[in-house]
Short mmCIF file of C-alpha atoms in Angstrom, two decimals:
data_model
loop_
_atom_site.label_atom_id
_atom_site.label_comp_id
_atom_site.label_asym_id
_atom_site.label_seq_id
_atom_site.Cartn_x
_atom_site.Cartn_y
_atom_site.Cartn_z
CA UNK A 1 -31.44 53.46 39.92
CA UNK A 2 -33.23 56.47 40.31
CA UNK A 3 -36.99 57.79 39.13
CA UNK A 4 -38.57 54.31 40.98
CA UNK A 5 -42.04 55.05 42.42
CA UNK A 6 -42.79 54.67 45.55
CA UNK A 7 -45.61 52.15 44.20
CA UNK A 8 -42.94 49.95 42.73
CA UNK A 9 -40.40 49.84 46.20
CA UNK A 10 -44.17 48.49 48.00
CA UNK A 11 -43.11 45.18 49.69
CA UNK A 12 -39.39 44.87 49.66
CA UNK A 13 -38.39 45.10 52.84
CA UNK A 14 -35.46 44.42 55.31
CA UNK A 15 -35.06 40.99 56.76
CA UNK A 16 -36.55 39.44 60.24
CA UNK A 17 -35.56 36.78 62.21
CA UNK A 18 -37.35 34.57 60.41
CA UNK A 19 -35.84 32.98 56.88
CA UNK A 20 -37.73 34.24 54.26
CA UNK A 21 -37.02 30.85 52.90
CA UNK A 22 -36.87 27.56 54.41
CA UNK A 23 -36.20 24.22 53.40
CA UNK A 24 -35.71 21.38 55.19
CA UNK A 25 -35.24 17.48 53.50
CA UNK A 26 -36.52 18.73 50.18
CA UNK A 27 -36.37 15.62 47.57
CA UNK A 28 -37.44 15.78 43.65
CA UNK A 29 -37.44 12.78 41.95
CA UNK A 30 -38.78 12.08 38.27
CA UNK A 31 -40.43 9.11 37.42
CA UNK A 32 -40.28 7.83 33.91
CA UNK A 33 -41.59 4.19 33.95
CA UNK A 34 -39.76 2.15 36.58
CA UNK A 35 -36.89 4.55 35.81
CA UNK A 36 -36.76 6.80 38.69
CA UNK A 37 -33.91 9.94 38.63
CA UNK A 38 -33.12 11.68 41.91
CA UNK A 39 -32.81 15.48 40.98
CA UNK A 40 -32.25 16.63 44.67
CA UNK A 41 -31.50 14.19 47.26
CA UNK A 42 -32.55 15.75 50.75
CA UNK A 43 -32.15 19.46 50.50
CA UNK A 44 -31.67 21.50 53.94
CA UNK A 45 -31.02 24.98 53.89
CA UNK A 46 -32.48 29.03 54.62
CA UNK A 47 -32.15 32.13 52.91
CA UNK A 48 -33.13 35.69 55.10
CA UNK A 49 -34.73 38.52 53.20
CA UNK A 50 -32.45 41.06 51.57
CA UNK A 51 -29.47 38.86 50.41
CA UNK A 52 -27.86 37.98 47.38
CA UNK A 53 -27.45 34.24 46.62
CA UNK A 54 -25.60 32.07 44.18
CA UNK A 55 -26.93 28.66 42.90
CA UNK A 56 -24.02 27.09 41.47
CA UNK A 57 -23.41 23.45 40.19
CA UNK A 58 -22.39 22.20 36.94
CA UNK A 59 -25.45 20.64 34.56
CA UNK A 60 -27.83 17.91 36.20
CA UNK A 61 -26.12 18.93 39.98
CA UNK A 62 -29.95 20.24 40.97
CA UNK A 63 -29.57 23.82 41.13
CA UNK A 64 -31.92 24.46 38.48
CA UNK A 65 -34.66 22.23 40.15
CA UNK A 66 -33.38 23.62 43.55
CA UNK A 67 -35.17 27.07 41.90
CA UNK A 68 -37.85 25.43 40.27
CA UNK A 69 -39.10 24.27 43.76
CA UNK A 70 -38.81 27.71 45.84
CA UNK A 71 -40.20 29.52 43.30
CA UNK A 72 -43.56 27.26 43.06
CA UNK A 73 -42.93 26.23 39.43
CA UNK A 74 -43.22 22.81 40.69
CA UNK A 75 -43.75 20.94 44.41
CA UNK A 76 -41.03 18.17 45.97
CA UNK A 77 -41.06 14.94 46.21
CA UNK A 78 -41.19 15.03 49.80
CA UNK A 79 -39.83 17.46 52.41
CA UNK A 80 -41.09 20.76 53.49
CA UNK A 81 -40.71 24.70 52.68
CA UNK A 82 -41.57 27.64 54.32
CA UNK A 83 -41.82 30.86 52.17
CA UNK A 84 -41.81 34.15 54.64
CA UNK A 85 -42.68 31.73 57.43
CA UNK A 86 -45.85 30.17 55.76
CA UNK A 87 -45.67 26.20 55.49
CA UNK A 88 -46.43 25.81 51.41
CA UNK A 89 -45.79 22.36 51.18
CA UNK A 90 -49.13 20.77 49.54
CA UNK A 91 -50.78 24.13 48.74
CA UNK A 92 -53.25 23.98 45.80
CA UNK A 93 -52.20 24.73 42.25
CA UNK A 94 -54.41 28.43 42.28
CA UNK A 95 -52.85 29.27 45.63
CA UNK A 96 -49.47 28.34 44.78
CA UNK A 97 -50.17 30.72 41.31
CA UNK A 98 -51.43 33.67 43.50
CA UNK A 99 -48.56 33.37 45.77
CA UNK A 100 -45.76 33.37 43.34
CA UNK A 101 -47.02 36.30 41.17
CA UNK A 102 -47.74 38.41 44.49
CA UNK A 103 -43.97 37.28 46.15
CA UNK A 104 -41.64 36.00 42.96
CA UNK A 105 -40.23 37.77 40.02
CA UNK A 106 -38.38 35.84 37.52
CA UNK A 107 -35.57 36.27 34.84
CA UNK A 108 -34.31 33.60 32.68
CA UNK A 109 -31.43 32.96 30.12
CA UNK A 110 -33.88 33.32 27.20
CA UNK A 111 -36.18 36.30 28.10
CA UNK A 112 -39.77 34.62 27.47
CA UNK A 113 -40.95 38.33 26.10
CA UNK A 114 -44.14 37.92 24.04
CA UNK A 115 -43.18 38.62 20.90
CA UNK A 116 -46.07 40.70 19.66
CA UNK A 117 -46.06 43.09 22.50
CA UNK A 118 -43.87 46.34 23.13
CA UNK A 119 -41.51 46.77 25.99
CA UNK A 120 -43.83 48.03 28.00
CA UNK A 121 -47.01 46.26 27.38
CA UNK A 122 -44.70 43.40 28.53
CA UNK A 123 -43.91 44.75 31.43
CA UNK A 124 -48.11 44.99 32.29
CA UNK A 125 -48.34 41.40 31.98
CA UNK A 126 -47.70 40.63 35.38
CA UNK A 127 -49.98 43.38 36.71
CA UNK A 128 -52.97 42.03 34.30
CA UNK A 129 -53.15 39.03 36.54
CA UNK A 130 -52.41 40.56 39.89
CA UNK A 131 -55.73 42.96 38.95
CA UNK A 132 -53.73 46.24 38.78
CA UNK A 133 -56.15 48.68 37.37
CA UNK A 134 -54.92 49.92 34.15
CA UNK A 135 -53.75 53.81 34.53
CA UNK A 136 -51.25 52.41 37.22
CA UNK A 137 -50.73 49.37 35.72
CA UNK A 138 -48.90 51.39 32.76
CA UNK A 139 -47.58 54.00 35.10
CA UNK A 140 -45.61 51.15 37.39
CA UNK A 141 -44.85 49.78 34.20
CA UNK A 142 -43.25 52.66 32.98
CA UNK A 143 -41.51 53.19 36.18
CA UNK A 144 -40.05 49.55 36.15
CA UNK A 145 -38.35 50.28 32.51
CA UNK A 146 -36.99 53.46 33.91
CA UNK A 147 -35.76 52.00 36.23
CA UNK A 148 -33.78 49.42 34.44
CA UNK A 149 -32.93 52.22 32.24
CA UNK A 150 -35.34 52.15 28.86
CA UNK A 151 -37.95 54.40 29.40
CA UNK A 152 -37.45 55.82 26.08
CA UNK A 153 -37.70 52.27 24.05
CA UNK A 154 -40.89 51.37 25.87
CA UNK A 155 -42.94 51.60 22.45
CA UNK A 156 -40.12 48.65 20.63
CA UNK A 157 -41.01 45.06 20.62
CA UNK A 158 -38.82 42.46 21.49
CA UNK A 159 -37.06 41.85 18.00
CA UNK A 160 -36.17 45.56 17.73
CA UNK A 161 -34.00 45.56 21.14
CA UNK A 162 -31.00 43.92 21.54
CA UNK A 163 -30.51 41.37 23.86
CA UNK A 164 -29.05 43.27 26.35
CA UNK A 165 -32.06 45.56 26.43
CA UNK A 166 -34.16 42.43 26.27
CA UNK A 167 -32.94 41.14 29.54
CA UNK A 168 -33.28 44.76 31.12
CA UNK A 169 -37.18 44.56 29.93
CA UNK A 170 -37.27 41.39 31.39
CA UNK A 171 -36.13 42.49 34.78
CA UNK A 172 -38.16 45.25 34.63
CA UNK A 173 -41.20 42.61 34.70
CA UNK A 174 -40.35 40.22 37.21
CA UNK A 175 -39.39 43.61 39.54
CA UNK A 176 -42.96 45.80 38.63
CA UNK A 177 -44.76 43.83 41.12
CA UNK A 178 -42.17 44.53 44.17
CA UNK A 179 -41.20 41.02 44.76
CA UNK A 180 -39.77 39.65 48.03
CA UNK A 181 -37.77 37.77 45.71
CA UNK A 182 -36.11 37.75 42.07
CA UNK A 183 -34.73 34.49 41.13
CA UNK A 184 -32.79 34.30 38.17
CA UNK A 185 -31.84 31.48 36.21
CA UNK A 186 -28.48 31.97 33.99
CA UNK A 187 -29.78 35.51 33.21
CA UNK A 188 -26.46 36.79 31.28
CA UNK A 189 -25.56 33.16 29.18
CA UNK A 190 -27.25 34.33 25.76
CA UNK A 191 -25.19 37.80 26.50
CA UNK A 192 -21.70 39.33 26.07
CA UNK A 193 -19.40 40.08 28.92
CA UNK A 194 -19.96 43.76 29.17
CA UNK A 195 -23.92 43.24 28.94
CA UNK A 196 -23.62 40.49 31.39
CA UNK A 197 -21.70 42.37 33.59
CA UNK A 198 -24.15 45.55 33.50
CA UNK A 199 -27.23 43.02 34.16
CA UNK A 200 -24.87 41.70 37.23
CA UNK A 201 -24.78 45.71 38.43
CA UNK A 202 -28.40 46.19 38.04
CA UNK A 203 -29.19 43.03 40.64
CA UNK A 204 -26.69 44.24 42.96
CA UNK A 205 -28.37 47.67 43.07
CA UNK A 206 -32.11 45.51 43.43
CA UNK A 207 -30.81 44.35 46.19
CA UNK A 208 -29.07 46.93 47.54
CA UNK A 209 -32.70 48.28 47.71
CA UNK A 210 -33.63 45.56 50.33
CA UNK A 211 -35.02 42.80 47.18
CA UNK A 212 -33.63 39.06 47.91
CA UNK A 213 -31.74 38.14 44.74
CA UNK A 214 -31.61 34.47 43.65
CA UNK A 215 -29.06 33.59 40.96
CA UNK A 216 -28.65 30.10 39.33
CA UNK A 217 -25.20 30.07 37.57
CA UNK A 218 -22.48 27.45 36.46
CA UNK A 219 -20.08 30.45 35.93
CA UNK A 220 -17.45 31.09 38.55
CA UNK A 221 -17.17 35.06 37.75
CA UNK A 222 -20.78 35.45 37.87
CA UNK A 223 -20.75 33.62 41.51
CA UNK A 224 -18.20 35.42 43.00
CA UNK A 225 -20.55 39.07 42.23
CA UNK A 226 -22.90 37.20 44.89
CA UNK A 227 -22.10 37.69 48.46
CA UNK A 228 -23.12 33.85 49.33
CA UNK A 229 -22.19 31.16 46.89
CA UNK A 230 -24.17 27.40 47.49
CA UNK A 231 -22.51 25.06 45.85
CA UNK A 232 -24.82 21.62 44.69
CA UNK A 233 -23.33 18.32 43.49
CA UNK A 234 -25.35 15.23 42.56
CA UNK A 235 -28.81 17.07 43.96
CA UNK A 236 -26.95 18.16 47.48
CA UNK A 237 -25.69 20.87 49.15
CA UNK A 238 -21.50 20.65 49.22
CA UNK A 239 -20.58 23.95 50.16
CA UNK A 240 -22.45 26.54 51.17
CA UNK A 241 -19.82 30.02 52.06
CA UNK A 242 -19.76 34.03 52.08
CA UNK A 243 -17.71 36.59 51.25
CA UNK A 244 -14.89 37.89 53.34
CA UNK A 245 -16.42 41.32 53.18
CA UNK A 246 -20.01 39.51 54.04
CA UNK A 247 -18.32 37.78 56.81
CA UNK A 248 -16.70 40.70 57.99
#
């Protein structure tokens, strides 16, 4: 990936001692009437800065919730977390916001481009609410699509790309703020094998940059690209393993 600014590598950085993340007993449970469904039953786990994580489980194992919770789209039931050492368990709803814009980036199966705007005045959005003034909002923005590779279609809007190209925009977003971390959520299902695969290549070079990378998958080959897989089944933890060349 080359012609990155130096504005958009700001904030990733190697790991510490500390976990960027940590969980410990984390619960979710939805209520519907006296109806109550256990999504995660008593999650325990940390992630350090600078690796690359699979999420894997079939449907309804918790994974997806597992991501909802560290990246602040929702709070437990009970249990605790620690993001970069800070105890966020409880914070408010406006803190919560401000953290996970200034620390998260997010790509999902379906995009979520707005479909009005171009390429690149998607890529702004996130910089419009972190109060980036506007000649470097569009310049990072700009960088970020380089980056990913689409520099020259910043001016097409969402139905004018392809989906592969989509997804690359999409990156580009959740990566223009320099996030700690990008959590994914079945980011190459709506695409074809040699799209997903490319999509697969651009994370791996994210975080061979130093970015945490946070994958949520149900397929096997896309796991294996990871170089730790966690395995949930019925809202736990049953495996949790690394590559032989991580090991090693």
């Amino acid at each position: 990936m080359t012609g990155i600014s130096t504005g958009l590598s700001a904030g990733i950085s190697a790991g510490t001692a500390t976990p960027l993340i940590r969980v410990q007993d984390l619960r979710k449970v939805y209520r519907n009437g006296e109806q109550e469904t256990v999504a995660l039953a008593g999650v325990s786990t940390t992630i350090d800065a600078g690796e690359y994580v699979a999420i894997v489980g079939a449907s309804g194992s918790g994974k997806s919730t597992f991501m909802t919770l560290i990246g602040l789209l929702d709070q437990a039931s009970s249990g605790r977390y620690w993001l970069d050492g800070q105890d966020v368990t409880g914070l408010d709803v406006n803190t919560l916001a401000a953290l996970r814009n200034r620390t998260l980036g997010f790509v999902f199966q379906s995009f979520h481009l707005l479909p009005r705007l171009n390429a690149l005045d998607n890529v702004i959005v996130p910089l419009l609410y972190a109060g980036v003034p506007r000649d470097e909002r569009r310049e990072r923005a700009y960088a970020a699509l380089q980056a990913v590779g689409l520099a020259d279609r910043w001016q097409h809007l969402p139905s004018q790309l392809s989906g592969g190209q989509n997804q690359r925009v999409a990156i580009a977003r959740a990566m223009v703020n320099s996030p700690r971390i990008l959590l994914a959520d079945e980011p190459t299902g709506a695409l074809d094998s040699r799209t997903g695969r490319d999509i697969l290549a651009l994370f791996e070079q994210l975080q061979a940059r130093g970015m945490t990378v946070i994958l949520v998958t149900h397929d096997k080959s896309v796991a294996e690209r990871a170089a730790r897989q966690i395995t949930f089944l019925d809202g736990q933890i049953i495996a949790d393993s690394r590559s032989v060349a991580e090991v090693a």
